[in-house]
Each structure stands twice: as structure tokens, then as C-alpha cells.
Short mmCIF file of C-alpha atoms and ligand atoms in Angstrom, two decimals:
data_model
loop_
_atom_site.label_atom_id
_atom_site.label_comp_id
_atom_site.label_asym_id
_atom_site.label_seq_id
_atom_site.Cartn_x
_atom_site.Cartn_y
_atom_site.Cartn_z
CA UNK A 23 98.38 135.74 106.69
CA UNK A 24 101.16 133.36 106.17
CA UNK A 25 100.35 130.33 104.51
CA UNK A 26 99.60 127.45 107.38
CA UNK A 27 102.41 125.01 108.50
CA UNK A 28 101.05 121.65 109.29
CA UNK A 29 101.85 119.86 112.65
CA UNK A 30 102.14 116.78 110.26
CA UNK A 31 101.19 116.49 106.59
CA UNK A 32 101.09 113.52 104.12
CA UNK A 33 104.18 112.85 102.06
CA UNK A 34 103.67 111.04 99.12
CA UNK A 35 107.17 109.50 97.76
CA UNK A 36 106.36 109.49 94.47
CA UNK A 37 106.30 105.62 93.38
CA UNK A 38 102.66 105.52 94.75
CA UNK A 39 100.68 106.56 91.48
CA UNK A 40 102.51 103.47 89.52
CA UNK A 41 100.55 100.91 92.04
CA UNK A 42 97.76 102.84 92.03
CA UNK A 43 97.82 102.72 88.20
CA UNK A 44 98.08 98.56 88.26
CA UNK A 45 94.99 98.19 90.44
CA UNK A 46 93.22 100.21 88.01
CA UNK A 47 94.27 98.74 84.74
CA UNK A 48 93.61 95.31 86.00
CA UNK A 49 90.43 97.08 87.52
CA UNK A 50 91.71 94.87 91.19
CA UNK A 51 89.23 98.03 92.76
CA UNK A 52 88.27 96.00 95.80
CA UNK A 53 89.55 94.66 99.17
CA UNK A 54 91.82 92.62 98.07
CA UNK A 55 94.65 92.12 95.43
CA UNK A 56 98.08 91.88 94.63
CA UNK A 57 98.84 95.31 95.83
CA UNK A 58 97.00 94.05 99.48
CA UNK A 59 99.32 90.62 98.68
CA UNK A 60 102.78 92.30 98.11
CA UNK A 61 101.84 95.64 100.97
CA UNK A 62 101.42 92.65 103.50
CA UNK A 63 104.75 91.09 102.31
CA UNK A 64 106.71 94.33 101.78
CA UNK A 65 105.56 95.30 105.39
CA UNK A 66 106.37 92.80 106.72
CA UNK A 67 109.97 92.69 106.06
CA UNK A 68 110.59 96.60 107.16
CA UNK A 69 108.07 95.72 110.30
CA UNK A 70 110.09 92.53 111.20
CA UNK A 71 106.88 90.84 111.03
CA UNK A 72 106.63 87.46 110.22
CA UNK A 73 102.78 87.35 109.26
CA UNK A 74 100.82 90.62 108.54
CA UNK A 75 96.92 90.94 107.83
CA UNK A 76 96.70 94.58 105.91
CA UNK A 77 93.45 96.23 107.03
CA UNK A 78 91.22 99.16 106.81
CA UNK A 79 92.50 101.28 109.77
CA UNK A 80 94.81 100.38 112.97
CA UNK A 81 91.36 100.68 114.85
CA UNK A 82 90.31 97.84 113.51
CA UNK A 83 93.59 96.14 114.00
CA UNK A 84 92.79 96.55 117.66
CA UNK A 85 89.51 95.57 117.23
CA UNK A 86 90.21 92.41 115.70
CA UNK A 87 93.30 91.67 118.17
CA UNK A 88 90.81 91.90 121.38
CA UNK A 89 88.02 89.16 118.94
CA UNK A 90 91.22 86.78 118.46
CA UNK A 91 92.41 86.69 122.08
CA UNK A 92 88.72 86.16 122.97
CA UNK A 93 87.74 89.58 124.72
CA UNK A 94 84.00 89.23 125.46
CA UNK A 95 81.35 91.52 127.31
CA UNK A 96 81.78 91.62 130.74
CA UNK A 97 86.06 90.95 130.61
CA UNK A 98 88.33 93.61 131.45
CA UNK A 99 91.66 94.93 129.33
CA UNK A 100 94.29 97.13 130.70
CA UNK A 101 95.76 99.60 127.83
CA UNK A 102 98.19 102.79 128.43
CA UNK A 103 96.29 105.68 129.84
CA UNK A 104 98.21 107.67 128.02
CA UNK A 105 97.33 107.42 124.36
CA UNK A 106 94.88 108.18 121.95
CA UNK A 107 91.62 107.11 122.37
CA UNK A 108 92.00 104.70 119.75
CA UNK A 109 93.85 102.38 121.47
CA UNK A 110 91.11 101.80 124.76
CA UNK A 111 87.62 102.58 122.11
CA UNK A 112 87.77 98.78 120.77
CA UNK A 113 87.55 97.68 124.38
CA UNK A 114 84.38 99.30 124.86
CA UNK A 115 82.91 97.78 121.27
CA UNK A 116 83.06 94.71 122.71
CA UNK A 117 81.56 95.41 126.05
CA UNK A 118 84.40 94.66 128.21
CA UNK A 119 86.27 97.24 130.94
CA UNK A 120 89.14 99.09 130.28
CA UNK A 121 92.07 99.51 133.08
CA UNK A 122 93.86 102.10 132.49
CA UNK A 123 97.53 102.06 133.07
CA UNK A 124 99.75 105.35 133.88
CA UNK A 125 103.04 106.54 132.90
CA UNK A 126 106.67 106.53 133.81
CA UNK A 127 109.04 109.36 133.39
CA UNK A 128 111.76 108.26 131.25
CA UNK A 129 109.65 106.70 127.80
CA UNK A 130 106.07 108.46 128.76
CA UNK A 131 105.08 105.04 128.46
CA UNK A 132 103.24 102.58 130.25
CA UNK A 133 104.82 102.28 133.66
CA UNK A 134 105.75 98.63 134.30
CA UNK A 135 105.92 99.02 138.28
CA UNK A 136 102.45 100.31 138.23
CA UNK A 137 101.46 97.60 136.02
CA UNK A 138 102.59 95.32 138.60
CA UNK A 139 101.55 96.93 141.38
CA UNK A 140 98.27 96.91 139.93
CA UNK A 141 97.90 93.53 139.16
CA UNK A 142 98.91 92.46 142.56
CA UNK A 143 97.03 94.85 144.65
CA UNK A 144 93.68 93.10 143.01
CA UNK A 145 95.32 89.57 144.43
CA UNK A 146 94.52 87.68 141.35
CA UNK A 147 97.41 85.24 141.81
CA UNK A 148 97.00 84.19 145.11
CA UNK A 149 96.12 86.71 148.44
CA UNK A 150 99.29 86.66 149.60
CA UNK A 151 100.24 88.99 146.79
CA UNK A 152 98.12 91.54 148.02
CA UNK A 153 99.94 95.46 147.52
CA UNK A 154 100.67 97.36 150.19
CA UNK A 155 100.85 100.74 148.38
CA UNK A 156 97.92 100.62 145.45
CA UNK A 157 94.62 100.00 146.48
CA UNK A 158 92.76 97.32 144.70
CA UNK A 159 90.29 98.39 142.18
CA UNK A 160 88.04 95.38 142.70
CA UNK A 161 88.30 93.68 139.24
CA UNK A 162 86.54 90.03 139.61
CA UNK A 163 89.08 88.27 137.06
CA UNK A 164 91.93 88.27 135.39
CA UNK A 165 92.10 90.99 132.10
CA UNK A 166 92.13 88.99 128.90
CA UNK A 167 95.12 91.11 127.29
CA UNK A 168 97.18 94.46 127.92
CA UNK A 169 97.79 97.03 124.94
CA UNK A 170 101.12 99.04 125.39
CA UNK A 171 101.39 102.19 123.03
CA UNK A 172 104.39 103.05 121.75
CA UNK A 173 103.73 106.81 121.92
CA UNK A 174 105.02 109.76 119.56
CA UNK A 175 107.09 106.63 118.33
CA UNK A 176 109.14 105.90 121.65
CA UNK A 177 109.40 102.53 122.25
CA UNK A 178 108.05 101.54 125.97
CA UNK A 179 110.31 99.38 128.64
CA UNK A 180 109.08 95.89 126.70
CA UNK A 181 111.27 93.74 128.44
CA UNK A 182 109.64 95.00 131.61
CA UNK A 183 106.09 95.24 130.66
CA UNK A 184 106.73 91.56 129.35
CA UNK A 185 107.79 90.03 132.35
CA UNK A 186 104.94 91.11 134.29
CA UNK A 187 102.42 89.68 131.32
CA UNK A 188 104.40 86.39 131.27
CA UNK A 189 104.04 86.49 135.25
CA UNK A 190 100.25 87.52 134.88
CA UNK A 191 99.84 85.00 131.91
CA UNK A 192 98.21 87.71 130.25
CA UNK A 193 98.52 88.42 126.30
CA UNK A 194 99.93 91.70 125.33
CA UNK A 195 99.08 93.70 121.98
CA UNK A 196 101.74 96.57 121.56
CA UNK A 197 99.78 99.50 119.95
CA UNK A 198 102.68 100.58 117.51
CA UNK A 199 100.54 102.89 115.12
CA UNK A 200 102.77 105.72 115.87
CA UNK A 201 105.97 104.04 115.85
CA UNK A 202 106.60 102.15 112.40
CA UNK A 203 110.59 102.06 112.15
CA UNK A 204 111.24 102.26 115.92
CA UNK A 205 113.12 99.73 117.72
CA UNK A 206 113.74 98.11 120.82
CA UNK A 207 117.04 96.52 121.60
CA UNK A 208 117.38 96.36 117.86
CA UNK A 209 113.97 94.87 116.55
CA UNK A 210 110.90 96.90 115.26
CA UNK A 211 108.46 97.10 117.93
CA UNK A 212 105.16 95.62 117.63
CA UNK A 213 106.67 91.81 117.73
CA UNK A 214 107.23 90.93 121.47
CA UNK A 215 103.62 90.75 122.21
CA UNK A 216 100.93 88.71 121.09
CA UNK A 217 100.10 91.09 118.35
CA UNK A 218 100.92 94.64 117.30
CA UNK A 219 99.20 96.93 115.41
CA UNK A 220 100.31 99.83 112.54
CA UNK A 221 98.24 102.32 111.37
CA UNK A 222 98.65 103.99 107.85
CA UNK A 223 96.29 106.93 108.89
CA UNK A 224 96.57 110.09 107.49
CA UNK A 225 99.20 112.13 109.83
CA UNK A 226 101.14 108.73 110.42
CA UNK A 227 104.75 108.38 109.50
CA UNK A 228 103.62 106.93 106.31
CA UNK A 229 100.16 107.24 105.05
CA UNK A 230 97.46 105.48 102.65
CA UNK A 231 95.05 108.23 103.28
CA UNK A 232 93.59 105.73 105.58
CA UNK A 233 94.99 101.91 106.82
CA UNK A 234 96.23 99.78 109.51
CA UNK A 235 97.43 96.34 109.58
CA UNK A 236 97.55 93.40 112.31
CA UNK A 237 101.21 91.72 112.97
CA UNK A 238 101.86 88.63 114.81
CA UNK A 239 104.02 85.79 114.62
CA UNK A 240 100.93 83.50 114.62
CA UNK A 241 100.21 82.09 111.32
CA UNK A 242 97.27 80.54 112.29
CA UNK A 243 95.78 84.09 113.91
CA UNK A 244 96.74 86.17 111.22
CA UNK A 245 94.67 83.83 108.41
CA UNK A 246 91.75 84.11 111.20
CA UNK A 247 92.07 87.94 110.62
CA UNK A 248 92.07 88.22 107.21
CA UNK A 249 88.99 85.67 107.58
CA UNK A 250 87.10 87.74 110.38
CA UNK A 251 87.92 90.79 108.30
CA UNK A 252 85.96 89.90 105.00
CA UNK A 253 82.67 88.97 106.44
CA UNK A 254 83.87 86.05 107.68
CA UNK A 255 82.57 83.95 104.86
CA UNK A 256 82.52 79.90 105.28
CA UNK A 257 84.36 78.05 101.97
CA UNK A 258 80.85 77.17 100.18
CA UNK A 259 79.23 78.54 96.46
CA UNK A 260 76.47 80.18 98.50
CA UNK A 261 76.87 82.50 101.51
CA UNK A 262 77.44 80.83 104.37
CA UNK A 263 78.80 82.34 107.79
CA UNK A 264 79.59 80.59 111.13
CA UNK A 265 81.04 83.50 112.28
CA UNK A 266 80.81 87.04 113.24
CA UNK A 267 82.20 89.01 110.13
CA UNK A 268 83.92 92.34 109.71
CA UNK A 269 84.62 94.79 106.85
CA UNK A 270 87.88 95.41 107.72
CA UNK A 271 89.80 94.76 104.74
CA UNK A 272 92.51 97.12 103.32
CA UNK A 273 91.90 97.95 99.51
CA UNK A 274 94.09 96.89 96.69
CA UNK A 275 94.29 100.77 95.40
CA UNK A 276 95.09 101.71 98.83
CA UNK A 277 97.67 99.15 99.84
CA UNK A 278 99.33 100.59 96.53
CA UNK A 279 99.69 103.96 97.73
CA UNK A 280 101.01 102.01 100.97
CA UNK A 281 103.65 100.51 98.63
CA UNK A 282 104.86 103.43 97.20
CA UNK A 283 105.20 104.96 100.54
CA UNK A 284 107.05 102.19 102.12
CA UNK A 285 109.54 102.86 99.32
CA UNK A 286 110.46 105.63 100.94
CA UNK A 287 109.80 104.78 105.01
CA UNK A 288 113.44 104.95 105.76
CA UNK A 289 114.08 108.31 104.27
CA UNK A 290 110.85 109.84 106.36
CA UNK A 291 112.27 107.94 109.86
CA UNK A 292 115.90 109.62 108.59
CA UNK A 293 114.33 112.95 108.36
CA UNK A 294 112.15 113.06 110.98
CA UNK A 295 115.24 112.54 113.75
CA UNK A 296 116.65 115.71 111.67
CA UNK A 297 113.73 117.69 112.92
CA UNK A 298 114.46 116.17 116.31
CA UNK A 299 117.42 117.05 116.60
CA UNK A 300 117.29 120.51 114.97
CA UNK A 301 114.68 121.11 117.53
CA UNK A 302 117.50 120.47 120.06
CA UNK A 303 119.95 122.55 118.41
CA UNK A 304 117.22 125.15 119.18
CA UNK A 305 115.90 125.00 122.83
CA UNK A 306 117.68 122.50 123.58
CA UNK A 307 119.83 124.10 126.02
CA UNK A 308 117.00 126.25 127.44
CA UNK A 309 116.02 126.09 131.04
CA UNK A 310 112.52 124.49 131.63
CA UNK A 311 112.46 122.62 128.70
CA UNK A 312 112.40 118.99 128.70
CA UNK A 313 112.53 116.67 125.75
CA UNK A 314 110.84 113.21 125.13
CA UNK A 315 114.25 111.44 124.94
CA UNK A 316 115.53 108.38 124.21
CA UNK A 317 116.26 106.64 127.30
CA UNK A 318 119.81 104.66 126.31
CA UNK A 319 120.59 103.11 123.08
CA UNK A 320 118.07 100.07 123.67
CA UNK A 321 115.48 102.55 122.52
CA UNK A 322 115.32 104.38 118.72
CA UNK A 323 112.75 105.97 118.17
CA UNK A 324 110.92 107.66 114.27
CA UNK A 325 110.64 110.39 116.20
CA UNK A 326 107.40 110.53 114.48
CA UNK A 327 106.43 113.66 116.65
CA UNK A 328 108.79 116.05 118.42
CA UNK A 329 107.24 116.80 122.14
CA UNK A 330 108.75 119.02 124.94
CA UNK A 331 107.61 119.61 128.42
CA UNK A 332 107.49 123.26 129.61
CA UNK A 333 108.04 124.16 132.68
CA UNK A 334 105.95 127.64 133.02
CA UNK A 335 107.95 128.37 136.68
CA UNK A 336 111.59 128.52 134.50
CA UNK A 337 110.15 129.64 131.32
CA UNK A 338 107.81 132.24 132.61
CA UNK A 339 105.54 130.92 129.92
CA UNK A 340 102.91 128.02 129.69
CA UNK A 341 102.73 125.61 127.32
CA UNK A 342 99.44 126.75 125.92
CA UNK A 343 100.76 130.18 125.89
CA UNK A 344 103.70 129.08 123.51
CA UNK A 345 100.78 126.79 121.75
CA UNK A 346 98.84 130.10 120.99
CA UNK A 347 102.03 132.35 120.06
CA UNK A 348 102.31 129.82 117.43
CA UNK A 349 98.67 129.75 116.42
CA UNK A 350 98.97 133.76 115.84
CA UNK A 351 102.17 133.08 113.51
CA UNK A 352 99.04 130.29 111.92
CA UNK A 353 101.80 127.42 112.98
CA UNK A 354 99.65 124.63 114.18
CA UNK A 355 101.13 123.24 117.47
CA UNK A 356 99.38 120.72 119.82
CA UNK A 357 98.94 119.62 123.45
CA UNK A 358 100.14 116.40 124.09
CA UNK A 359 97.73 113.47 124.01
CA UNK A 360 94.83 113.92 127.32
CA UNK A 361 95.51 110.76 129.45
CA UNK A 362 92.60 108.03 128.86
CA UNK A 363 91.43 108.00 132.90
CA UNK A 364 91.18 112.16 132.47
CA UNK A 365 88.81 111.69 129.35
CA UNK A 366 84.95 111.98 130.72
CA UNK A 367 84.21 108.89 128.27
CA UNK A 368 86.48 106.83 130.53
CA UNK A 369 85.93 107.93 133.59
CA UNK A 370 84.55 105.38 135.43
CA UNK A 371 86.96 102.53 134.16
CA UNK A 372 89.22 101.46 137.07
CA UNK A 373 92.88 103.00 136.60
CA UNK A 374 96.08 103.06 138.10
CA UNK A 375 97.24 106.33 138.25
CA UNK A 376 100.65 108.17 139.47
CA UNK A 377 99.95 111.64 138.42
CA UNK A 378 103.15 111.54 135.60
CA UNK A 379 101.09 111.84 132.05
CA UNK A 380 98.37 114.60 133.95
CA UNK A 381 102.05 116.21 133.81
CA UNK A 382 102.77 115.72 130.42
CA UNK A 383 99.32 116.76 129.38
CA UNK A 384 99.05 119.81 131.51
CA UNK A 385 102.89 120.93 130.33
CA UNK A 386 103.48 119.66 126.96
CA UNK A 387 103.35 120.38 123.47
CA UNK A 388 103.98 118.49 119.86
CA UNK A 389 105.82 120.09 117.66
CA UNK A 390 105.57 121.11 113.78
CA UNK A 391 107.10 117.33 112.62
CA UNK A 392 106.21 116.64 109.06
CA UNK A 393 108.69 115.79 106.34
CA UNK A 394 107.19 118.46 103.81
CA UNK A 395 108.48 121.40 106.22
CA UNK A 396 110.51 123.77 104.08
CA UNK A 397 113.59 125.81 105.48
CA UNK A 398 111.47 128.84 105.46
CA UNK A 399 108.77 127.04 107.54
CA UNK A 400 111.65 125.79 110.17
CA UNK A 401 112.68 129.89 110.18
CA UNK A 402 109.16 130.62 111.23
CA UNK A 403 109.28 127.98 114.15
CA UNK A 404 112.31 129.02 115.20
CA UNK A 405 111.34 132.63 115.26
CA UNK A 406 108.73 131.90 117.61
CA UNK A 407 110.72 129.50 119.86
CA UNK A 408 113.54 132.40 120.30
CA UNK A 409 110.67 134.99 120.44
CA UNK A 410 108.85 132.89 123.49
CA UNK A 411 111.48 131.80 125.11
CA UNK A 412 113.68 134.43 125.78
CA UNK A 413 112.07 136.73 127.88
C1 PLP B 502 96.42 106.61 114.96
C2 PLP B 502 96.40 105.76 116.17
C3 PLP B 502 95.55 104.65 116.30
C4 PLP B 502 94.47 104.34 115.32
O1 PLP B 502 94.85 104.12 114.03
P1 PLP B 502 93.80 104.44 112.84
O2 PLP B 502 94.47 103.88 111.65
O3 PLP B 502 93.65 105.93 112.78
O4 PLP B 502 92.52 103.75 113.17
C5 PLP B 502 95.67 103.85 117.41
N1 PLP B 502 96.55 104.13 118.37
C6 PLP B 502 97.36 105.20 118.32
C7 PLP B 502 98.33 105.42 119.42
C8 PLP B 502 97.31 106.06 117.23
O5 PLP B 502 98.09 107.14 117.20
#
């Protein structure tokens, strides 16, 4: 068997050990620390960020996002439908409803018409408002906040999606854990809402093994984060609380392995549009496949993924056949992320659906991605692609 090739793998960049090394000869082994200290400011100048909290996972960025904009049992939240479940799960830790938001065509995004149509069809402005096309889902007030995922690293319609929150007067959190480096009109996402969120997990662009981190241009918020996310511990000798704490701290030895990776962020975004577009030198040009594309030049994406649609009445093959032609070559490939209002977890949550990321999921496929890839490896792929695609 040939050896496995990794949809996408941690690259370390070499500079991480050197942090690493500090935190251990000044024995700064806990959640916090001047690696945590200089991580937060690093990040925040590649991020755009003016204040960053650097935590233990991009969960619990989301987690602590919802807390701060006062999301309590009983409230509802809309979030993309089309994400990974780690966007919508924090909802449901704090008891409230999640709405569930489809896609449009062109970013795989959340769709800001449906947004809107949504929110109007439920009449929460004034009854006049009431949609003729979407039927009302019967929410009894107004969500607290939306979270908009930047999927695969595409940047959604912002300027869209915030015009309807500023009309709404509801708080958005862009979920940007899959898009560090992308931009939007120019500026790193995760900075027009309320909040956005990173994530340093494992498969991510960049990786700590495991981290996230809050971003906001709220001073004020951000300090409350850090706060909330060490036990929430009052200023007294003894331990007193008059809050709600959280372990949700990032780690001084991990936030130097994130430093030593953000060295070398720009080279990873670099190569990872390679891949792209050697994917598109590839099948590019074949009939029935469809690439998640850029829309115009207000969008750049990391490209953090590589996903194509295939269209099994051109191709004369299905996605999950090409998905298991690479599996026999032991090339793993994946399905595209299963919409949130298709999950049986969420089933019940009111959504507003068009059908469009049911497509994706039923037709789509992520592609081998990583930086680590070797020439040989991109031979194999390419082998198969030809193989597959050709009959
Ligand atoms: C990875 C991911 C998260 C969660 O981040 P963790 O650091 O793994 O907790 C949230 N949303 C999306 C879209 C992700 O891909």
C-alpha cells in the first residue's frame, strides 16, 4: 500500500520549538505568559485585529462570543447552515435556538436574501414587513446575534449580510476559523462584525495542535473574555467569583508553537492558492466540474481547502464514487461539510432553507490541500483525477 496522503496535515515552520523552549526554561507552563502576551499581539497584526483574547479552541471563542452579547436560555441565534457543527453547538450550551441560515451559489455562504427574507417573514419589525415568499417560522423575539462562516476560507457577501444585521439591530460574530489570511474588499475577515473567531485546530491553516482566539474591536469585551476565560476570578487574595467562569485559556507553550507558525502564515496562504490553482490546471476545463471560486476581486480567499462540485449527469461519475477511487489509491478525500438543518441533532431548530448547500453536500468533495504534499503525492492525485474523469 502506498503510504497515506493527508486531506490536510500540520506544518510546523520550524521557529516553533525556540518558543516552546522559552516557556519551558522560564517554566511559564500554564495559561498564560508572554508567549499567550506576544501570540495575541502578533495575531493581531496579521488578523487586522485590534484586540485579541488567545484561547483554548475557536469553540470556545464562540462560546464566549454568545456569553458577551448576552445569549441566554430560551433566546434564539441564527448561524450558517452550512458549516461545521462547531459553529451552531455553543448555541445549544447555552440553551438558546439555533436558526439556521442557507446558502447562496456564488461564496457557498450564508445567503443574505434569505437572511432577510427570513427575518421579515417572522414580522419582528413591524407586521407590515410580513414576506410574501418564506413562511414564518414562528420565533417569539428577536435573535440575540447571527454567526456567518467563512467556509473552506471564502469570504461571505459581508457587506450584505451587514446591512441586514444593522437593519435587524442584531450583532453579528463572523466564524472565520477556516479563513485566517482571507480578505474582503481588502481587510482580513473576522472584523466587520461584533466579533470573529480563529481557530488554531489541528487541520487549520496554521495549527497549535489545538487553539482559537476571540477578535473584536471592543477593548472593553475582549478584557471581559480573557476574564470569563480564567475562572472568572474577582481582584481579591482569596477566591472570590461574581461570575460564571470558564477554562478557556490558551497556554503559554501552546501560543508558542502558534508563534512560530504565524512566522510562516503567509507562505502556507501562498502555497495553498498553488494547490488551487494546480487543481485548475487539472480539471479545470472538465465538463461537470465546478469550482468554489472567488466571486470578483472583493473576495481572496487561503484557499484553505480546495472543493469542486461534480456533476454525476456530465461526468458519468458521482462524487462519492471519485471519493472512493481515491480511498483505493489510500488518498483521503472528503464530502463537503453536511448542512446544519440536514444534521438529526438540529433538526428541529427553525431554518431557512433554499435547497443550494443539500447541493453542495450531495455533489461535492474537498480536496487533498495540505502544504506538506510532495510532487509525488500531487502525481498520485492527478492520476486519479485523469483516471476518473475521462471516461
Ligand atoms: C474548526 C472550526 C471551528 C471550531 O474550532 P476549534 O478550534 O476546532 O474548536 C468552528 N467553526 C468552523 C467553521 C471550523 O472549521
Amino acid at each position: 500500500m502506498k503510504p497515506k496522503i493527508l486531506l490536510s496535515a500540520p506544518h510546523m515552520g520550524g521557529g516553533e520549538m525556540k518558543y516552546i523552549q522559552q516557556a519551558f526554561d522560564q517554566n511559564w507552563i500554564v495559561p498564560l505568559g508572554p508567549n499567550v502576551d506576544a501570540f495575541e499581539k502578533e495575531l493581531g497584526q496579521i488578523a487586522g485585529a485590534d484586540h485579541v483574547a488567545a484561547l483554548s479552541s475557536g469553540t470556545s471563542a464562540i462560546h464566549l462570543a454568545l456569553i458577551l452579547l448576552g445569549v441566554k436560555p430560551g433566546d434564539y441565534v441564527i448561524g450558517s447552515s452550512y458549516t461545521f457543527s462547531a459553529t451552531v453547538n455553543p448555541i445549544a450550551y447555552l440553551c438558546a435556538t439555533p436558526v439556521l441560515v442557507d446558502s447562496e451559489e456564488e461564496t457557498w455562504n450564508m445567503s443574505p436574501e434569505l437572511l432577510e427574507e427570513g427575518l421579515k417573514s417572522e414580522g419582528l419589525k413591524s407586521e407590515g414587513l410580513k414576506s410574501e415568499g418564506l413562511k414564518s417560522k414562528g420565533l417569539k423575539k428577536r435573535p440575540k446575534a447571527i454567526i456567518v462562516t467563512h467556509l473552506y476560507g471564502m469570504p461571505a457577501k459581508m457587506d450584505e449580510i451587514m446591512a441586514v444585521a444593522e437593519k435587524y439591530e442584531i450583532p453579528v460574530i463572523e466564524d472565520a476559523a477556516e479563513a485566517l489570511g482571507s480578505k474582503y474588499k481588502g481587510k482580513p475577515v473576522g472584523n466587520r462584525g461584533k466579533f470573529g473567531i480563529l481557530s488554531f485546530n489541528g487541520n487549520k491553516i496554521i495549527t497549535t495542535s489545538g487553539g482559537g482566539a476571540l477578535i473584536s474591536s471592543d477593548e472593553a469585551m475582549i478584557k471581559r473574555a480573557r476574564f470569563l476565560s480564567t475562572q472568572a476570578r474577582d481582584p481579591a487574595p482569596h477566591y472570590q467569583h461574581s461570575a460564571i467562569g470558564y477554562n478557556y485559556r490558551m497556554s503559554n507553550v501552546v501560543a508558542g508553537i502558534g508563534r512560530g507558525q504565524l512566522e510562516v502564515l503567509q507562505d502556507r496562504i501562498k502555497r495553498r492558492r498553488e494547490i488551487n490553482r494546480w487543481y485548475r490546471g487539472v480539471v479545470g476545463n472538465t465538463p461537470g466540474i465546478t469550482f468554489h471560486t472567488e466571486p470578483s476581486a472583493d473576495f481572496y480567499s487561503n484557499y484553505w481547502l480546495t472543493c469542486i462540485l461534480v456533476d454525476p449527469k456530465i461526468t458519468g461519475i458521482t462524487s462519492e464514487q471519485l471519493r472512493l477511487a481515491f480511498e483505493a489509491e489510500n488518498i483521503e478525500v472528503r464530502p463537503l461539510w453536511k448542512p446544519m438543518h440536514l444534521q438529526p441533532v438540529f433538526a428541529d431548530c427553525p431554518a431557512y432553507v433554499n435547497g443550494t448547500s443539500e447541493k453542495f453536500f450531495r455533489n461535492g468533495l474537498c480536496l487533498p490541500s495540505g502544504t506538506r504534499l510532495s510532487d509525488e503525492d500531487f502525481l498520485r492525485i492527478e492520476e486519479v483525477l485523469r483516471r476518473e474523469l475521462s471516461r
